[in-house]
Amino acid sequence: MAKLVSKVYGEALFEAAVDHGNAIQLMNETAQLKLMKHPGIPKQEKLSMVEQVFRGRVSDDLTEFLKIVVTKERYGSLKAIFAYFTELVRESEKMGTAYVDTAVELTEAQKQAVKNKLLATTSYQTFDVYYHVDPTLIGGMVIRVGDRVVDSSIRTKLEDMKKQLLNIQLG
């Protein structure tokens, strides 16, 4: 249910942001937003708080969106809504995110080469690349972009060879 709520509200916020041409601004504002989820505060007081705290400090689009979320009592899903919204904005703006696992720390030149290869082989115009060292890979790297994974690690190659050897039937 939470995924459906985040999708519906995230898409609504995304469409409003695209219509008003402020998707990046809204994405940055949502990253900084903290809204109380305290059950003891009445809805009307939360609406008033949203108006007082956010009006003039963030875009009117975000303020109005927050009022809708409070009215519909969906503030518990804000984190998921904003995460989905951010994903939609990043995709529409061709901003990719990659997670790269390597057996050893890469040099800056190697990191730049990986980033350049990602830019050349995808439709993204920019990339945020997060590097992680995993010595169990032995060598090579594992790259994750969205739901795609490219695994060229020595560990995986050895596991594949082991499976092939175990499948060989003698005699």
mmCIF file of C-alpha atoms in Angstrom:
data_model
loop_
_atom_site.group_PDB
_atom_site.id
_atom_site.type_symbol
_atom_site.label_atom_id
_atom_site.label_comp_id
_atom_site.label_asym_id
_atom_site.label_seq_id
_atom_site.Cartn_x
_atom_site.Cartn_y
_atom_site.Cartn_z
ATOM 1 C CA MET A 1 0.000 0.000 0.000
ATOM 2 C CA ALA A 2 2.791 2.441 0.877
ATOM 3 C CA LYS A 3 4.380 1.944 -2.545
ATOM 4 C CA LEU A 4 1.099 2.731 -4.285
ATOM 5 C CA VAL A 5 0.614 5.863 -2.168
ATOM 6 C CA SER A 6 4.170 7.004 -2.849
ATOM 7 C CA LYS A 7 3.706 6.387 -6.561
ATOM 8 C CA VAL A 8 0.387 8.242 -6.830
ATOM 9 C CA TYR A 9 1.501 11.238 -4.775
ATOM 10 C CA GLY A 10 5.033 11.202 -6.179
ATOM 11 C CA GLU A 11 3.677 11.306 -9.742
ATOM 12 C CA ALA A 12 1.255 14.109 -8.850
ATOM 13 C CA LEU A 13 4.062 16.200 -7.377
ATOM 14 C CA PHE A 14 6.271 15.403 -10.370
ATOM 15 C CA GLU A 15 3.593 16.471 -12.877
ATOM 16 C CA ALA A 16 3.007 19.743 -11.020
ATOM 17 C CA ALA A 17 6.762 20.382 -10.911
ATOM 18 C CA VAL A 18 7.149 19.694 -14.636
ATOM 19 C CA ASP A 19 4.157 21.902 -15.446
ATOM 20 C CA HIS A 20 5.712 24.765 -13.483
ATOM 21 C CA GLY A 21 9.276 24.078 -14.631
ATOM 22 C CA ASN A 22 10.693 23.738 -11.138
ATOM 23 C CA ALA A 23 11.363 20.010 -10.779
ATOM 24 C CA ILE A 24 14.981 20.402 -9.659
ATOM 25 C CA GLN A 25 14.081 23.129 -7.148
ATOM 26 C CA LEU A 26 11.270 21.010 -5.716
ATOM 27 C CA MET A 27 13.504 17.950 -5.526
ATOM 28 C CA ASN A 28 16.065 19.935 -3.527
ATOM 29 C CA GLU A 29 13.366 21.328 -1.226
ATOM 30 C CA THR A 30 11.896 17.896 -0.504
ATOM 31 C CA ALA A 31 15.327 16.608 0.474
ATOM 32 C CA GLN A 32 15.444 19.199 3.272
ATOM 33 C CA LEU A 33 11.843 18.852 4.409
ATOM 34 C CA LYS A 34 10.967 17.585 7.842
ATOM 35 C CA LEU A 35 7.297 17.342 8.757
ATOM 36 C CA MET A 36 6.037 16.263 12.153
ATOM 37 C CA LYS A 37 4.074 13.026 12.126
ATOM 38 C CA HIS A 38 2.917 13.335 15.711
ATOM 39 C CA PRO A 39 -0.535 11.723 16.025
ATOM 40 C CA GLY A 40 -1.560 14.054 18.842
ATOM 41 C CA ILE A 41 -1.581 17.156 16.652
ATOM 42 C CA PRO A 42 -4.995 17.764 15.036
ATOM 43 C CA LYS A 43 -5.196 17.949 11.244
ATOM 44 C CA GLN A 44 -6.278 21.610 11.249
ATOM 45 C CA GLU A 45 -3.294 22.523 13.404
ATOM 46 C CA LYS A 46 -0.966 20.651 11.019
ATOM 47 C CA LEU A 47 -2.456 22.531 8.060
ATOM 48 C CA SER A 48 -1.907 25.798 9.878
ATOM 49 C CA MET A 49 1.626 24.747 10.745
ATOM 50 C CA VAL A 50 2.376 23.903 7.098
ATOM 51 C CA GLU A 51 1.083 27.312 6.046
ATOM 52 C CA GLN A 52 3.043 29.196 8.725
ATOM 53 C CA VAL A 53 6.274 27.253 8.463
ATOM 54 C CA PHE A 54 6.540 26.696 4.723
ATOM 55 C CA ARG A 55 4.677 29.514 2.939
ATOM 56 C CA GLY A 56 7.290 31.841 1.482
ATOM 57 C CA ARG A 57 10.181 29.593 2.523
ATOM 58 C CA VAL A 58 9.654 26.866 -0.070
ATOM 59 C CA SER A 59 7.856 26.968 -3.390
ATOM 60 C CA ASP A 60 4.082 27.419 -3.415
ATOM 61 C CA ASP A 61 3.836 24.082 -5.243
ATOM 62 C CA LEU A 62 5.437 22.256 -2.337
ATOM 63 C CA THR A 63 3.375 24.132 0.249
ATOM 64 C CA GLU A 64 0.123 23.273 -1.544
ATOM 65 C CA PHE A 65 1.249 19.678 -1.999
ATOM 66 C CA LEU A 66 2.005 19.380 1.721
ATOM 67 C CA LYS A 67 -1.452 20.713 2.556
ATOM 68 C CA ILE A 68 -2.984 17.988 0.360
ATOM 69 C CA VAL A 69 -0.834 15.331 2.009
ATOM 70 C CA VAL A 70 -1.862 16.534 5.476
ATOM 71 C CA THR A 71 -5.542 16.713 4.466
ATOM 72 C CA LYS A 72 -5.420 13.147 3.134
ATOM 73 C CA GLU A 73 -3.412 12.036 6.187
ATOM 74 C CA ARG A 74 -0.576 10.683 4.046
ATOM 75 C CA TYR A 75 2.290 12.419 5.867
ATOM 76 C CA GLY A 76 3.559 9.038 7.058
ATOM 77 C CA SER A 77 4.373 8.289 3.417
ATOM 78 C CA LEU A 78 6.238 11.538 2.725
ATOM 79 C CA LYS A 79 9.664 9.938 2.722
ATOM 80 C CA ALA A 80 8.573 7.341 0.148
ATOM 81 C CA ILE A 81 6.666 9.966 -1.882
ATOM 82 C CA PHE A 82 9.701 12.245 -2.018
ATOM 83 C CA ALA A 83 12.021 9.347 -2.854
ATOM 84 C CA TYR A 84 9.776 8.355 -5.766
ATOM 85 C CA PHE A 85 9.443 11.991 -6.850
ATOM 86 C CA THR A 86 13.232 12.406 -6.782
ATOM 87 C CA GLU A 87 13.593 9.276 -8.898
ATOM 88 C CA LEU A 88 11.141 10.659 -11.485
ATOM 89 C CA VAL A 89 12.902 14.042 -11.628
ATOM 90 C CA ARG A 90 16.332 12.444 -11.964
ATOM 91 C CA GLU A 91 15.085 10.219 -14.805
ATOM 92 C CA SER A 92 13.388 13.091 -16.630
ATOM 93 C CA GLU A 93 16.511 15.241 -16.297
ATOM 94 C CA LYS A 94 18.712 12.324 -17.435
ATOM 95 C CA MET A 95 20.583 12.232 -14.131
ATOM 96 C CA GLY A 96 21.852 8.714 -13.431
ATOM 97 C CA THR A 97 23.005 7.066 -10.244
ATOM 98 C CA ALA A 98 25.535 4.254 -10.275
ATOM 99 C CA TYR A 99 26.901 2.081 -7.500
ATOM 100 C CA VAL A 100 30.332 0.638 -8.244
ATOM 101 C CA ASP A 101 31.880 -2.099 -6.108
ATOM 102 C CA THR A 102 35.557 -2.858 -6.657
ATOM 103 C CA ALA A 103 38.070 -5.141 -4.969
ATOM 104 C CA VAL A 104 40.504 -2.268 -4.412
ATOM 105 C CA GLU A 105 40.236 1.508 -4.191
ATOM 106 C CA LEU A 106 40.181 3.123 -7.642
ATOM 107 C CA THR A 107 42.379 6.077 -8.538
ATOM 108 C CA GLU A 108 40.715 9.319 -9.578
ATOM 109 C CA ALA A 109 41.656 8.592 -13.202
ATOM 110 C CA GLN A 110 40.029 5.140 -12.993
ATOM 111 C CA LYS A 111 36.907 6.629 -11.400
ATOM 112 C CA GLN A 112 36.695 9.202 -14.196
ATOM 113 C CA ALA A 113 37.119 6.421 -16.786
ATOM 114 C CA VAL A 114 34.241 4.460 -15.225
ATOM 115 C CA LYS A 115 32.052 7.585 -15.201
ATOM 116 C CA ASN A 116 32.932 8.380 -18.829
ATOM 117 C CA LYS A 117 32.081 4.808 -19.869
ATOM 118 C CA LEU A 118 28.727 5.039 -18.063
ATOM 119 C CA LEU A 119 27.934 8.331 -19.810
ATOM 120 C CA ALA A 120 28.919 6.855 -23.182
ATOM 121 C CA THR A 121 26.868 3.659 -22.793
ATOM 122 C CA THR A 122 23.679 5.069 -21.266
ATOM 123 C CA SER A 123 21.218 7.841 -22.093
ATOM 124 C CA TYR A 124 22.131 9.784 -18.947
ATOM 125 C CA GLN A 125 23.780 13.197 -19.248
ATOM 126 C CA THR A 126 25.188 13.258 -15.720
ATOM 127 C CA PHE A 127 25.983 10.612 -13.131
ATOM 128 C CA ASP A 128 26.320 10.438 -9.391
ATOM 129 C CA VAL A 129 28.680 7.519 -8.838
ATOM 130 C CA TYR A 130 29.073 5.904 -5.433
ATOM 131 C CA TYR A 131 32.134 3.712 -4.988
ATOM 132 C CA HIS A 132 32.502 0.910 -2.465
ATOM 133 C CA VAL A 133 35.480 -1.364 -1.863
ATOM 134 C CA ASP A 134 34.591 -5.052 -1.448
ATOM 135 C CA PRO A 135 37.740 -7.195 -1.173
ATOM 136 C CA THR A 136 35.685 -10.383 -1.583
ATOM 137 C CA LEU A 137 35.319 -9.529 -5.288
ATOM 138 C CA ILE A 138 39.015 -10.501 -5.668
ATOM 139 C CA GLY A 139 39.265 -8.336 -8.803
ATOM 140 C CA GLY A 140 37.095 -6.613 -11.391
ATOM 141 C CA MET A 141 33.972 -4.674 -10.472
ATOM 142 C CA VAL A 142 30.216 -4.770 -10.099
ATOM 143 C CA ILE A 143 28.250 -1.807 -11.464
ATOM 144 C CA ARG A 144 24.575 -1.172 -10.613
ATOM 145 C CA VAL A 145 22.518 1.412 -12.489
ATOM 146 C CA GLY A 146 18.841 1.197 -11.628
ATOM 147 C CA ASP A 147 17.816 -2.435 -11.996
ATOM 148 C CA ARG A 148 20.729 -3.267 -14.306
ATOM 149 C CA VAL A 149 23.836 -4.990 -12.958
ATOM 150 C CA VAL A 150 27.099 -5.589 -14.782
ATOM 151 C CA ASP A 151 29.229 -8.040 -12.820
ATOM 152 C CA SER A 152 32.767 -8.521 -14.110
ATOM 153 C CA SER A 153 34.217 -9.561 -10.774
ATOM 154 C CA ILE A 154 36.699 -12.396 -10.460
ATOM 155 C CA ARG A 155 34.572 -13.867 -7.659
ATOM 156 C CA THR A 156 31.587 -14.255 -10.002
ATOM 157 C CA LYS A 157 33.741 -15.688 -12.785
ATOM 158 C CA LEU A 158 35.174 -18.265 -10.363
ATOM 159 C CA GLU A 159 31.673 -19.157 -9.132
ATOM 160 C CA ASP A 160 30.519 -19.610 -12.739
ATOM 161 C CA MET A 161 33.503 -21.858 -13.481
ATOM 162 C CA LYS A 162 32.757 -23.904 -10.368
ATOM 163 C CA LYS A 163 29.143 -24.399 -11.485
ATOM 164 C CA GLN A 164 30.278 -25.474 -14.943
ATOM 165 C CA LEU A 165 32.783 -27.937 -13.503
ATOM 166 C CA LEU A 166 30.168 -29.417 -11.168
ATOM 167 C CA ASN A 167 27.808 -29.898 -14.115
ATOM 168 C CA ILE A 168 30.338 -31.936 -16.107
ATOM 169 C CA GLN A 169 29.359 -35.570 -16.022
ATOM 170 C CA LEU A 170 32.188 -38.014 -16.218
ATOM 171 C CA GLY A 171 31.981 -41.186 -18.174
#
